[in-house]
mmCIF file of C-alpha atoms in Angstrom:
data_model
loop_
_atom_site.group_PDB
_atom_site.id
_atom_site.type_symbol
_atom_site.label_atom_id
_atom_site.label_comp_id
_atom_site.label_asym_id
_atom_site.label_seq_id
_atom_site.Cartn_x
_atom_site.Cartn_y
_atom_site.Cartn_z
ATOM 1 C CA MET A 54 42.196 -18.338 3.826
ATOM 2 C CA ALA A 55 39.121 -20.142 2.707
ATOM 3 C CA LYS A 56 39.551 -23.889 1.911
ATOM 4 C CA ALA A 57 38.749 -25.274 -1.465
ATOM 5 C CA ARG A 58 35.349 -26.836 -1.850
ATOM 6 C CA THR A 59 35.358 -30.492 -3.049
ATOM 7 C CA LYS A 60 32.350 -32.315 -4.038
ATOM 8 C CA HIS A 61 32.129 -35.306 -1.822
ATOM 9 C CA ARG A 62 30.329 -38.456 -3.157
ATOM 10 C CA ASP A 63 29.307 -41.231 -1.040
ATOM 11 C CA PRO A 64 30.965 -44.453 -2.561
ATOM 12 C CA ALA A 65 28.664 -47.390 -3.256
ATOM 13 C CA LEU A 66 28.192 -49.824 -0.338
ATOM 14 C CA ALA A 67 27.235 -52.750 -2.824
ATOM 15 C CA GLN A 68 27.040 -52.812 -6.654
ATOM 16 C CA ASN A 69 25.315 -55.379 -8.812
ATOM 17 C CA LYS A 70 27.877 -55.641 -11.598
ATOM 18 C CA LYS A 71 26.330 -58.894 -12.995
ATOM 19 C CA ALA A 72 23.087 -56.823 -13.646
ATOM 20 C CA ARG A 73 24.859 -54.610 -15.919
ATOM 21 C CA HIS A 74 26.496 -57.788 -17.529
ATOM 22 C CA ASP A 75 22.936 -59.747 -18.123
ATOM 23 C CA TYR A 76 20.682 -56.850 -18.723
ATOM 24 C CA ILE A 77 20.084 -53.881 -20.706
ATOM 25 C CA ILE A 78 19.357 -51.064 -18.205
ATOM 26 C CA SER A 79 16.937 -48.477 -20.071
ATOM 27 C CA GLN A 80 15.876 -46.394 -16.962
ATOM 28 C CA THR A 81 17.105 -45.747 -13.404
ATOM 29 C CA PHE A 82 15.340 -44.592 -10.098
ATOM 30 C CA GLU A 83 16.616 -43.828 -6.547
ATOM 31 C CA ALA A 84 14.613 -45.178 -3.734
ATOM 32 C CA GLY A 85 15.030 -45.316 -0.112
ATOM 33 C CA MET A 86 14.720 -48.700 1.915
ATOM 34 C CA VAL A 87 12.683 -49.350 4.976
ATOM 35 C CA LEU A 88 15.170 -50.968 7.354
ATOM 36 C CA THR A 89 15.378 -52.066 10.887
ATOM 37 C CA GLY A 90 18.071 -50.681 13.221
ATOM 38 C CA THR A 91 20.475 -53.779 12.881
ATOM 39 C CA GLU A 92 19.810 -53.979 9.153
ATOM 40 C CA ILE A 93 21.001 -50.424 8.492
ATOM 41 C CA LYS A 94 23.990 -51.053 10.749
ATOM 42 C CA SER A 95 24.935 -54.145 8.545
ATOM 43 C CA VAL A 96 24.278 -52.023 5.513
ATOM 44 C CA ARG A 97 27.052 -49.325 6.754
ATOM 45 C CA ALA A 98 29.471 -52.166 7.146
ATOM 46 C CA SER A 99 28.878 -53.201 3.411
ATOM 47 C CA ARG A 100 27.554 -56.522 4.395
ATOM 48 C CA ILE A 101 24.909 -56.726 1.683
ATOM 49 C CA ASN A 102 24.320 -58.744 -1.500
ATOM 50 C CA LEU A 103 22.493 -57.546 -4.454
ATOM 51 C CA LYS A 104 23.380 -60.527 -6.833
ATOM 52 C CA ASP A 105 20.134 -62.032 -7.182
ATOM 53 C CA GLY A 106 17.639 -59.559 -6.035
ATOM 54 C CA TYR A 107 14.710 -57.902 -7.983
ATOM 55 C CA VAL A 108 11.812 -55.657 -7.258
ATOM 56 C CA GLN A 109 8.146 -56.497 -7.437
ATOM 57 C CA ILE A 110 5.225 -54.286 -7.475
ATOM 58 C CA ARG A 111 2.432 -55.444 -5.272
ATOM 59 C CA ASN A 112 -0.449 -53.487 -3.955
ATOM 60 C CA GLY A 113 0.933 -49.980 -5.072
ATOM 61 C CA GLU A 114 3.945 -50.641 -3.240
ATOM 62 C CA ALA A 115 7.579 -51.552 -4.520
ATOM 63 C CA ILE A 116 9.087 -54.678 -2.612
ATOM 64 C CA LEU A 117 13.022 -55.305 -2.774
ATOM 65 C CA MET A 118 13.104 -59.174 -2.795
ATOM 66 C CA ASN A 119 15.970 -61.679 -2.610
ATOM 67 C CA ILE A 120 18.356 -59.280 -1.119
ATOM 68 C CA HIS A 121 20.826 -60.676 1.553
ATOM 69 C CA ILE A 122 21.662 -58.315 4.377
ATOM 70 C CA SER A 123 23.896 -60.209 6.751
ATOM 71 C CA GLU A 124 22.828 -60.349 10.389
ATOM 72 C CA TYR A 125 24.664 -57.664 12.421
ATOM 73 C CA THR A 126 27.390 -59.261 14.663
ATOM 74 C CA GLU A 127 26.552 -57.328 17.592
ATOM 75 C CA GLY A 128 22.765 -57.747 17.381
ATOM 76 C CA ASN A 129 20.779 -59.779 20.168
ATOM 77 C CA GLN A 130 17.791 -61.982 19.731
ATOM 78 C CA PHE A 131 16.111 -59.257 18.005
ATOM 79 C CA ASN A 132 18.362 -59.380 14.815
ATOM 80 C CA HIS A 133 16.628 -59.436 11.510
ATOM 81 C CA ASP A 134 16.059 -62.189 8.980
ATOM 82 C CA PRO A 135 18.627 -61.765 6.400
ATOM 83 C CA LEU A 136 16.631 -62.446 3.284
ATOM 84 C CA ARG A 137 13.293 -60.748 4.279
ATOM 85 C CA ASN A 138 11.553 -58.391 1.843
ATOM 86 C CA ARG A 139 12.027 -54.807 2.120
ATOM 87 C CA LYS A 140 9.682 -52.050 0.993
ATOM 88 C CA LEU A 141 11.134 -49.435 -1.278
ATOM 89 C CA LEU A 142 10.283 -45.743 -0.964
ATOM 90 C CA LEU A 143 9.241 -44.060 -4.183
ATOM 91 C CA HIS A 144 6.803 -41.545 -5.238
ATOM 92 C CA LYS A 145 3.152 -43.049 -6.466
ATOM 93 C CA LYS A 146 3.933 -41.777 -9.940
ATOM 94 C CA GLN A 147 6.964 -43.588 -10.086
ATOM 95 C CA ILE A 148 5.584 -46.837 -8.806
ATOM 96 C CA ALA A 149 2.776 -46.511 -11.546
ATOM 97 C CA GLU A 150 5.453 -46.122 -14.152
ATOM 98 C CA LEU A 151 7.452 -49.182 -12.900
ATOM 99 C CA ALA A 152 4.429 -51.242 -12.609
ATOM 100 C CA GLU A 153 3.279 -50.047 -16.380
ATOM 101 C CA GLN A 154 6.759 -50.938 -17.548
ATOM 102 C CA THR A 155 6.953 -54.427 -15.888
ATOM 103 C CA GLN A 156 3.807 -55.449 -17.886
ATOM 104 C CA ASN A 157 5.818 -55.937 -20.855
ATOM 105 C CA LYS A 158 7.411 -59.230 -21.661
ATOM 106 C CA GLY A 159 10.877 -59.654 -20.514
ATOM 107 C CA ILE A 160 11.041 -56.360 -18.467
ATOM 108 C CA THR A 161 12.297 -56.699 -14.699
ATOM 109 C CA ILE A 162 13.594 -54.150 -12.247
ATOM 110 C CA VAL A 163 16.743 -54.849 -10.762
ATOM 111 C CA PRO A 164 18.971 -53.399 -7.989
ATOM 112 C CA LEU A 165 22.022 -51.692 -9.287
ATOM 113 C CA LYS A 166 23.639 -50.427 -6.319
ATOM 114 C CA VAL A 167 23.233 -49.394 -2.605
ATOM 115 C CA TYR A 168 24.738 -46.467 -1.126
ATOM 116 C CA LEU A 169 24.411 -43.818 1.683
ATOM 117 C CA LYS A 170 23.031 -40.125 0.957
ATOM 118 C CA HIS A 171 22.960 -37.831 3.710
ATOM 119 C CA GLY A 172 23.022 -40.640 6.298
ATOM 120 C CA PHE A 173 20.009 -42.462 4.478
ATOM 121 C CA ALA A 174 20.510 -45.848 2.562
ATOM 122 C CA LYS A 175 19.490 -45.674 -0.972
ATOM 123 C CA VAL A 176 19.098 -48.018 -3.747
ATOM 124 C CA LEU A 177 19.682 -47.448 -7.368
ATOM 125 C CA ILE A 178 17.099 -49.589 -9.383
ATOM 126 C CA GLY A 179 17.054 -50.301 -12.960
ATOM 127 C CA VAL A 180 14.328 -50.924 -15.562
ATOM 128 C CA ALA A 181 15.952 -53.909 -17.396
ATOM 129 C CA LYS A 182 15.453 -56.122 -20.362
ATOM 130 C CA GLY A 183 17.360 -59.455 -20.478
ATOM 131 C CA LYS A 184 20.428 -59.554 -23.110
ATOM 132 C CA HIS A 185 20.950 -62.709 -25.357
ATOM 133 C CA GLU A 186 24.083 -64.463 -25.232
ATOM 134 C CA TYR A 187 25.314 -62.724 -28.506
ATOM 135 C CA ASP A 188 24.712 -59.362 -27.007
ATOM 136 C CA LYS A 189 26.924 -60.206 -23.964
ATOM 137 C CA ARG A 190 29.807 -61.407 -26.286
ATOM 138 C CA GLU A 191 29.429 -58.038 -28.416
ATOM 139 C CA THR A 192 29.695 -56.072 -25.091
ATOM 140 C CA LEU A 193 32.980 -57.767 -24.104
ATOM 141 C CA LYS A 194 34.356 -57.681 -27.421
ATOM 142 C CA ARG A 195 33.373 -53.880 -27.470
ATOM 143 C CA ARG A 196 35.031 -53.414 -24.187
ATOM 144 C CA ASP A 197 38.187 -55.274 -25.118
ATOM 145 C CA GLN A 198 38.703 -53.107 -28.212
ATOM 146 C CA GLU A 199 38.137 -49.895 -26.489
ATOM 147 C CA ARG A 200 40.730 -50.884 -23.763
ATOM 148 C CA GLU A 201 43.217 -51.963 -26.473
ATOM 149 C CA ILE A 202 42.530 -48.403 -28.405
ATOM 150 C CA ALA A 203 43.113 -46.611 -24.840
ATOM 151 C CA LYS A 204 46.300 -48.212 -24.255
ATOM 152 C CA VAL A 205 47.515 -47.150 -28.009
ATOM 153 C CA VAL A 206 46.594 -43.719 -27.426
ATOM 154 C CA LYS A 207 48.416 -43.722 -23.823
ATOM 155 C CA ARG A 208 51.530 -44.878 -25.434
ATOM 156 C CA TYR A 209 51.522 -42.097 -27.916
ATOM 157 C CA ARG A 210 50.988 -39.402 -25.486
#
């Protein structure tokens, strides 16, 4: 008797929920991260914070900045710096596209979530444009209306 195959998806180790609230995400990219040994151990333990992070393109390289990966508790004196800049692994065409898009005013690149894929840490980055305050209120209002509609539909089923 064969077992039924289930599609297993690795859950996100960290998410930047504030980014989806503060920005309109137009495009996303999956990128690998260059991490040291103690950093990957901390990431696997979900000890990472994406809240104030952003990506900068410098000298043809994508650099993840202002991401806090806590020090590994079992690490020794060679533990990593929690706020160091980390290089992202992307194709040259993707980096060129990101660099071109960030030349526009008001466009930035923000990390959306970190997850493991086949044992490697990946970060989902998004090309983002800042929302105005009234856009944020509109989004919240629409979400509340959808929630109310879902409640009414559920009640009648």
